[in-house]
XYZ file of C-alpha atoms in Angstrom:
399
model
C -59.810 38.284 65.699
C -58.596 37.829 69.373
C -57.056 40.755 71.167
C -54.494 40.324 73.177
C -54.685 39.606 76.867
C -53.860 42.587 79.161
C -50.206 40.279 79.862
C -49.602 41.570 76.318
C -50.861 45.262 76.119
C -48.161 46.985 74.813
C -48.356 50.279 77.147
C -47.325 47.862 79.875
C -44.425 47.279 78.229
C -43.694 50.888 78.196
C -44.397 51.896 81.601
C -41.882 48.796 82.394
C -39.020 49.619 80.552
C -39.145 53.078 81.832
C -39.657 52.583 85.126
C -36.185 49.829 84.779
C -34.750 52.714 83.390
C -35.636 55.373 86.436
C -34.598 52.106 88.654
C -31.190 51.620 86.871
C -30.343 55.589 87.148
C -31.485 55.731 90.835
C -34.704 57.602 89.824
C -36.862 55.436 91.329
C -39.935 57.167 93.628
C -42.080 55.740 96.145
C -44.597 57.385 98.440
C -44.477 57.680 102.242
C -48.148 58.327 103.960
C -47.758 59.962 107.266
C -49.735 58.359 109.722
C -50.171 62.232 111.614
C -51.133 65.573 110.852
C -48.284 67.521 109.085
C -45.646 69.107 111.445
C -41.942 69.319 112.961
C -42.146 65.517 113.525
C -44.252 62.783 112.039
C -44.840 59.360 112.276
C -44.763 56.977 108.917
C -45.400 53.227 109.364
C -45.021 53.357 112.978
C -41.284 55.410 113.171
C -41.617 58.896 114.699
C -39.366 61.576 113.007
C -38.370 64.709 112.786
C -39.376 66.429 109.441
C -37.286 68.514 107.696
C -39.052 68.143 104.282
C -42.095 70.108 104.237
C -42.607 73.373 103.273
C -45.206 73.894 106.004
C -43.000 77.067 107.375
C -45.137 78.395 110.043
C -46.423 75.435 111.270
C -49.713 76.124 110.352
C -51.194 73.173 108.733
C -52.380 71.711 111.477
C -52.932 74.365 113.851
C -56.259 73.857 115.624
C -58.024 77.136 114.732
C -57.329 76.531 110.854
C -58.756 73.114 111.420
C -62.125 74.901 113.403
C -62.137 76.939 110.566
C -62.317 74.486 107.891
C -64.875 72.739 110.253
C -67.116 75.580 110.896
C -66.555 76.196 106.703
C -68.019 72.551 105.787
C -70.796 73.042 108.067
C -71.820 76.194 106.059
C -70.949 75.338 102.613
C -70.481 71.862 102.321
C -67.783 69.650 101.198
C -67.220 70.323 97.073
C -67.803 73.112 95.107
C -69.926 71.666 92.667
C -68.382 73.805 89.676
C -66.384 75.857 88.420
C -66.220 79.544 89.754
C -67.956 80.641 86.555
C -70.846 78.495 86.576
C -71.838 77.854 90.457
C -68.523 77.105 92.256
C -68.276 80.664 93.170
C -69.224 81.289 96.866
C -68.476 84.618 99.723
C -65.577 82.353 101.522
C -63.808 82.318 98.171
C -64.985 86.636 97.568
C -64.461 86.983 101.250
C -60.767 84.950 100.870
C -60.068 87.219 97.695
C -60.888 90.400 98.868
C -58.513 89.576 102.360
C -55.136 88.633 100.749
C -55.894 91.186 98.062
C -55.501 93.950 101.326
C -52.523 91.640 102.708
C -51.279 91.536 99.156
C -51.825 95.591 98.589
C -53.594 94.921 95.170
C -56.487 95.601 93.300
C -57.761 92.406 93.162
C -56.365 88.597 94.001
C -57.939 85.759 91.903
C -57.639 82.044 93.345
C -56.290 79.376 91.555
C -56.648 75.340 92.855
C -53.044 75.390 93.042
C -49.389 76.957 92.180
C -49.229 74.758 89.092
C -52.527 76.025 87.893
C -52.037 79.358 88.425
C -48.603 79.519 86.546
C -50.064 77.467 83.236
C -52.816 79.657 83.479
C -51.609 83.092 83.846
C -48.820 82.304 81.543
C -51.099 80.846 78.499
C -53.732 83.415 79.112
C -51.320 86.377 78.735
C -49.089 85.416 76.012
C -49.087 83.647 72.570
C -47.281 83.040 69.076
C -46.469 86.743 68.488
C -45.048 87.444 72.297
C -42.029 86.693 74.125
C -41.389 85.603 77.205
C -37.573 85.494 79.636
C -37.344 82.799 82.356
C -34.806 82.441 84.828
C -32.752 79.389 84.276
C -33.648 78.102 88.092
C -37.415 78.754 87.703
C -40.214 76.050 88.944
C -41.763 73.458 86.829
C -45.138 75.516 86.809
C -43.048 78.272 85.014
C -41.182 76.440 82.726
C -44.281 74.620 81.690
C -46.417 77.907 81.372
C -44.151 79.206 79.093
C -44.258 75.945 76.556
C -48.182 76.247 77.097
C -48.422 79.951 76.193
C -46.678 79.161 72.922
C -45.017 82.563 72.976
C -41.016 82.408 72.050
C -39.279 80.842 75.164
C -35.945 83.010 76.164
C -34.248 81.802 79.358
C -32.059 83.930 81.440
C -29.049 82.819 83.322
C -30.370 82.460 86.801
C -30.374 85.731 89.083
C -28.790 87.784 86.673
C -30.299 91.033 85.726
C -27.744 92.327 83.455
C -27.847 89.181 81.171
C -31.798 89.809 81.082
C -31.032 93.325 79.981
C -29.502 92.036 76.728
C -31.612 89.677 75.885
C -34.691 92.072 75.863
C -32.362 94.237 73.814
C -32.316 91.408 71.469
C -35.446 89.880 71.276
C -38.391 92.324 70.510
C -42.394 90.908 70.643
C -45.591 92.403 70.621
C -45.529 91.456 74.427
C -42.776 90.638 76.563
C -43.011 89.380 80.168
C -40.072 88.371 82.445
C -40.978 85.617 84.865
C -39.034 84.515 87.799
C -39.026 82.901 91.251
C -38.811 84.658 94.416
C -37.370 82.468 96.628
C -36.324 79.400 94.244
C -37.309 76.394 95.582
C -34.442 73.884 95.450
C -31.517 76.476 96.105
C -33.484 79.095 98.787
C -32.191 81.844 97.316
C -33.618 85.479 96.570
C -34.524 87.034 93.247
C -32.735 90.273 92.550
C -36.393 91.421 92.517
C -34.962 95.127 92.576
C -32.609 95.331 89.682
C -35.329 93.017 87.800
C -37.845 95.694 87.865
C -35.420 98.363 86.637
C -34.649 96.319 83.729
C -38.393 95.668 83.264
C -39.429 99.042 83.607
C -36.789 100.155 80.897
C -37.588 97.611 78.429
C -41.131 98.246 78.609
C -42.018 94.261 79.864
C -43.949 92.813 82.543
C -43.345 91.283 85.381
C -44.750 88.027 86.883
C -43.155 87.040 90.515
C -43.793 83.376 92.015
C -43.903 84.367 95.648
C -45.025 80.320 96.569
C -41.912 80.094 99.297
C -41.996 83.975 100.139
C -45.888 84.801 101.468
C -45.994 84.702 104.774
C -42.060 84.211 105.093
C -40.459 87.293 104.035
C -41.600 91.131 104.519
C -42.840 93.113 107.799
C -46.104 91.547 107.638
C -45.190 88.248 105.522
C -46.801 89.387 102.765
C -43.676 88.413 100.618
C -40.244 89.667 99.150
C -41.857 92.658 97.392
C -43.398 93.552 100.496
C -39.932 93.634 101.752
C -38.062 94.830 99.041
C -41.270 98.062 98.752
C -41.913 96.655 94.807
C -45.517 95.689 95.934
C -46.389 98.315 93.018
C -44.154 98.069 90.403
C -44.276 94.295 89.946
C -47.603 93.363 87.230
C -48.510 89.876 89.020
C -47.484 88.353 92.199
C -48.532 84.174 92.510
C -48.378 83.288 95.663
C -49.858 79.850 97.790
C -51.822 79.187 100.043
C -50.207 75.818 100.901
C -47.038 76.551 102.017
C -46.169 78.951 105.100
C -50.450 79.433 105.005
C -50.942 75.690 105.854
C -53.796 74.967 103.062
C -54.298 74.187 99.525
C -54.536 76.164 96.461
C -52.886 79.722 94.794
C -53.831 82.734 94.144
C -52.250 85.860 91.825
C -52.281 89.161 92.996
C -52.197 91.730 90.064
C -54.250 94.893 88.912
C -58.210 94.544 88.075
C -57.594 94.581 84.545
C -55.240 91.671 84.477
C -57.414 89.725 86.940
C -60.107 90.316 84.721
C -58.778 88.555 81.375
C -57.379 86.221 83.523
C -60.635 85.082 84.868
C -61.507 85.132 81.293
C -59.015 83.606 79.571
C -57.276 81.273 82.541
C -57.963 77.699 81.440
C -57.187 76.818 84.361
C -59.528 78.438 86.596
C -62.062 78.581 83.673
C -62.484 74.412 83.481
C -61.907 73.734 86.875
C -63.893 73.017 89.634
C -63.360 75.796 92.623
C -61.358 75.169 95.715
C -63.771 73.856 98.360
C -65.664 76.882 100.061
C -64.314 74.776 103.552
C -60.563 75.350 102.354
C -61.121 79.320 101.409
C -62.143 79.936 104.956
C -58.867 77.923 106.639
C -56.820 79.730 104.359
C -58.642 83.443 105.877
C -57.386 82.308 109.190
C -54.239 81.657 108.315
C -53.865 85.031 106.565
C -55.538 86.604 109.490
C -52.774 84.855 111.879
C -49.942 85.743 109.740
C -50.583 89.569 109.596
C -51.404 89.815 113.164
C -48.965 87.517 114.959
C -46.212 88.062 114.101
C -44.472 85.409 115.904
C -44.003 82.288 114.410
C -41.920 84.477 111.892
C -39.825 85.258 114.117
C -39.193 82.387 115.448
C -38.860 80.892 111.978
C -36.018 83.342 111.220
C -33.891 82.584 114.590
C -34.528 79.031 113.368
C -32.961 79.751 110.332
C -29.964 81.900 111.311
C -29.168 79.337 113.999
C -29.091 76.449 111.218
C -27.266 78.772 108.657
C -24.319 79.343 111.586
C -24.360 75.772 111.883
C -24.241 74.427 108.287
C -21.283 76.745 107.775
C -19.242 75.398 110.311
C -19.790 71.661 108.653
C -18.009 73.534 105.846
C -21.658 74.440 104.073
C -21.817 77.749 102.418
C -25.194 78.106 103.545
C -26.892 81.453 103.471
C -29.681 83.372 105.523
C -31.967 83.864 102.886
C -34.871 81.480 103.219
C -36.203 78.156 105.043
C -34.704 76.175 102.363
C -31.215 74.916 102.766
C -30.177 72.816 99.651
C -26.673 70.422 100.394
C -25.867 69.890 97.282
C -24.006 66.139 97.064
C -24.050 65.656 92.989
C -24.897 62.116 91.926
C -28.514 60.749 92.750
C -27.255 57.543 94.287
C -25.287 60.089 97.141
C -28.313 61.730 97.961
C -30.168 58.787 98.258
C -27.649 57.193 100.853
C -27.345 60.810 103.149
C -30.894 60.506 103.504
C -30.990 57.037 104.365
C -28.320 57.798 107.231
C -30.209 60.437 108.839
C -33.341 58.734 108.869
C -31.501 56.111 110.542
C -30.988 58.964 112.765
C -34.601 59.477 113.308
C -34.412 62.660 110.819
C -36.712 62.705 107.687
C -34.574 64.880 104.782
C -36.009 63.533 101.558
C -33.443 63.459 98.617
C -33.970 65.730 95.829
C -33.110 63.887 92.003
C -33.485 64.685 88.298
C -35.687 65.795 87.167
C -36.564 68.583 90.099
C -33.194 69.867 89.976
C -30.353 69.220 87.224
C -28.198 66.430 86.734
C -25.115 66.507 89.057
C -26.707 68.309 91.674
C -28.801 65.652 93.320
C -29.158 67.035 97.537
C -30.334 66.984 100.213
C -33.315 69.910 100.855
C -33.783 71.025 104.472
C -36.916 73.211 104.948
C -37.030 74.921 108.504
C -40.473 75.531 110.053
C -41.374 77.770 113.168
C -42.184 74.471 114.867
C -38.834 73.024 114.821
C -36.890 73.223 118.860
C -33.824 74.102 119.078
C -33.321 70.270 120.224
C -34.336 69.107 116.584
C -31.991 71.720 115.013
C -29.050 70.441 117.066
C -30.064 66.690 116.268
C -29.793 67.634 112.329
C -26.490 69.177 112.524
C -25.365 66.737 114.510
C -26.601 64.015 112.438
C -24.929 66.137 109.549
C -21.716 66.577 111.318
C -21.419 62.575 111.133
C -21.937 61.508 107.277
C -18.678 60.815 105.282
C -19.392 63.222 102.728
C -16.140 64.655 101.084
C -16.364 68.653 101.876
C -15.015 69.783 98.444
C -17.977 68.596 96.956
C -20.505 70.026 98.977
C -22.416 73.254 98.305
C -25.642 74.629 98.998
């Protein structure tokens, strides 16, 4: 019997008709190497702009004494890992990395996690199961949303940021465990939790608390350590996730929680358990960047006149834009309107990818600014000026 040629493989024909379909609906994605190092303006095949896509808030990611740390890291440990951290991946830069952001963190212990994602499915599925329940915030990141389907516990979502519709649900839906997850910053909106009223409602329901903190370390709190940092919850919330690839400049995640917790999880985390560690190289880049974002202060700062200067200027394009974060969503509704802003600033020399279904709901396809420290005043004035010029019809524009 002759198989058929791979011209006839029927998985082709799959991948085909649904990549017409993501064509068709304006879904289509296609990837855009930078030709630089990350930072306030790149160059991709050839065309210098100014980037207002990344999420690399303090400009960190390619500051030279992260990148002599990762050097002087590979020169001690090597490139990989080898392993997992339970068999021989396990090395003092990632102790030495733990034990740091568990004193920036102000918890008993920090556990890392190769990414975000990871730590999410795995904190989630090693917690919680059949018999437990878990509330998610309507808004919540994929990581979340897909940590909760993996820990097979009964899925209750929450409408976003609202603390007194969470109250009645966990009036309503008792479990042998129940933990209420949520975003601290969300990503695509760049708004805050209600991190305070959360823990009340928490605390009187008897559930835990997990807080993604990905867009708040080293943004938010006197010493960047996040929005419970600011808020003074650092002890009443069960386990903070943060990044390390975000406002740190690096790769990976880690969750800061009591020893205990970080104990099972290091158990019972899939993800950590069958994965090889984070190179040894990447732990110590990400120390430096923790050391430089509790003692210089700084690049905050000037993050945060960055952002009140572009939240001034948004709203007087007619954008109800807030002072909450470095992300500034301008919400434009179909895909195919997003798609077109973004063309029109780059024209501009101004790189604001558009943001589509399936990262954020249908209808509310935008544009996502993210501010770093490293943006001049001369590129914020170039945006909003760039901004001030699309035909966009202001009664359908939010952020």
């Amino acid at each position: 019997m002759k198989l058929p040629g791979p011209s006839a493989r029927v998985s082709d024909t799959w991948a085909q008709q649904e990549l017409e379909a993501l064509t068709h609906a304006g879904l289509r994605r296609f990837l855009e190497p930078l030709s630089t190092p990350q930072g306030a303006e790149v160059v991709i095949r050839g065309e210098r702009l100014v980037n207002f896509s990344a999420n690399d808030y303090l400009g960190l990611a390619a500051d030279p004494r992260l990148v002599q740390a990762a050097i002087d890291g590979l020169h001690r440990h090597g490139v990989g890992s080898g392993a997992s951290r339970l068999v021989v991946g396990d090395s003092d830069a990632h102790r030495g990395l733990e034990a740091q952001l568990a004193r920036f963190k102000r918890a008993d212990a920090v556990l890392l996690f190769n990414s975000g994602y990871a730590a999410n499915l795995g904190i989630l599925s090693a917690l919680l199961g059949p018999e437990d329940v878990v509330f998610s915030d309507a808004l919540n990141h994929a990581s979340i949303i897909d940590g909760c389907r993996l820990s097979r516990a009964r899925v209750v979502v929450y409408p976003h940021a609202d603390p007194a519709a969470l109250d009645r649900l966990l009036s309503s839906h008792p479990g042998r465990r129940r933990l209420v997850a949520t975003d601290a910053i969300f990503s695509m909106d760049g708004d805050r939790a209600p991190l305070d009223a959360l823990v009340e409602v928490c605390r009187r329901h008897g559930a835990a608390l997990l807080v993604d903190e990905a867009h708040a370390t080293g943004v938010l709190g006197p010493r960047g350590a996040g929005l419970c940092e600011e808020l003074g919850l650092e002890s009443e919330v069960d386990l903070r996730m943060g990044t390390l690839s975000k406002a740190l400049g690096c790769f990976g995640a880690f969750v800061a929680t009591r020893g205990p917790l970080a104990e099972l999880l290091f158990h019972r985390a899939r993800s950590l358990v069958f994965s090889t560690s984070l190179p040894p190289a990447i732990c110590a880049a990400a120390s430096e960047a923790v050391r430089i974002v509790e003692e210089e202060p700084a690049s905050r700062e000037t993050l945060w006149r960055n952002i009140r200067y572009l939240a001034h200027g948004l709203r007087e394009l007619g954008v109800d834009a807030q002072e909450s974060s470095p992300i500034f969503p301008v919400v434009l509704g179909e895909a195919e309107r997003a798609v077109e802003a973004a063309r029109l600033l780059r024209e501009q020399g101004l790189l604001v990818k558009p943001i589509r279904p399936p990262t954020v709901p249908a209808g509310s396809s935008r544009l996502r600014i993210a501010l770093s420290a490293s943006h001049t005043g001369a590129h914020l004035d170039q945006l909003l000026e760039a901004l001030s010029g699309l035909q966009w019809d202001r009664r359908h524009v939010a952020a």
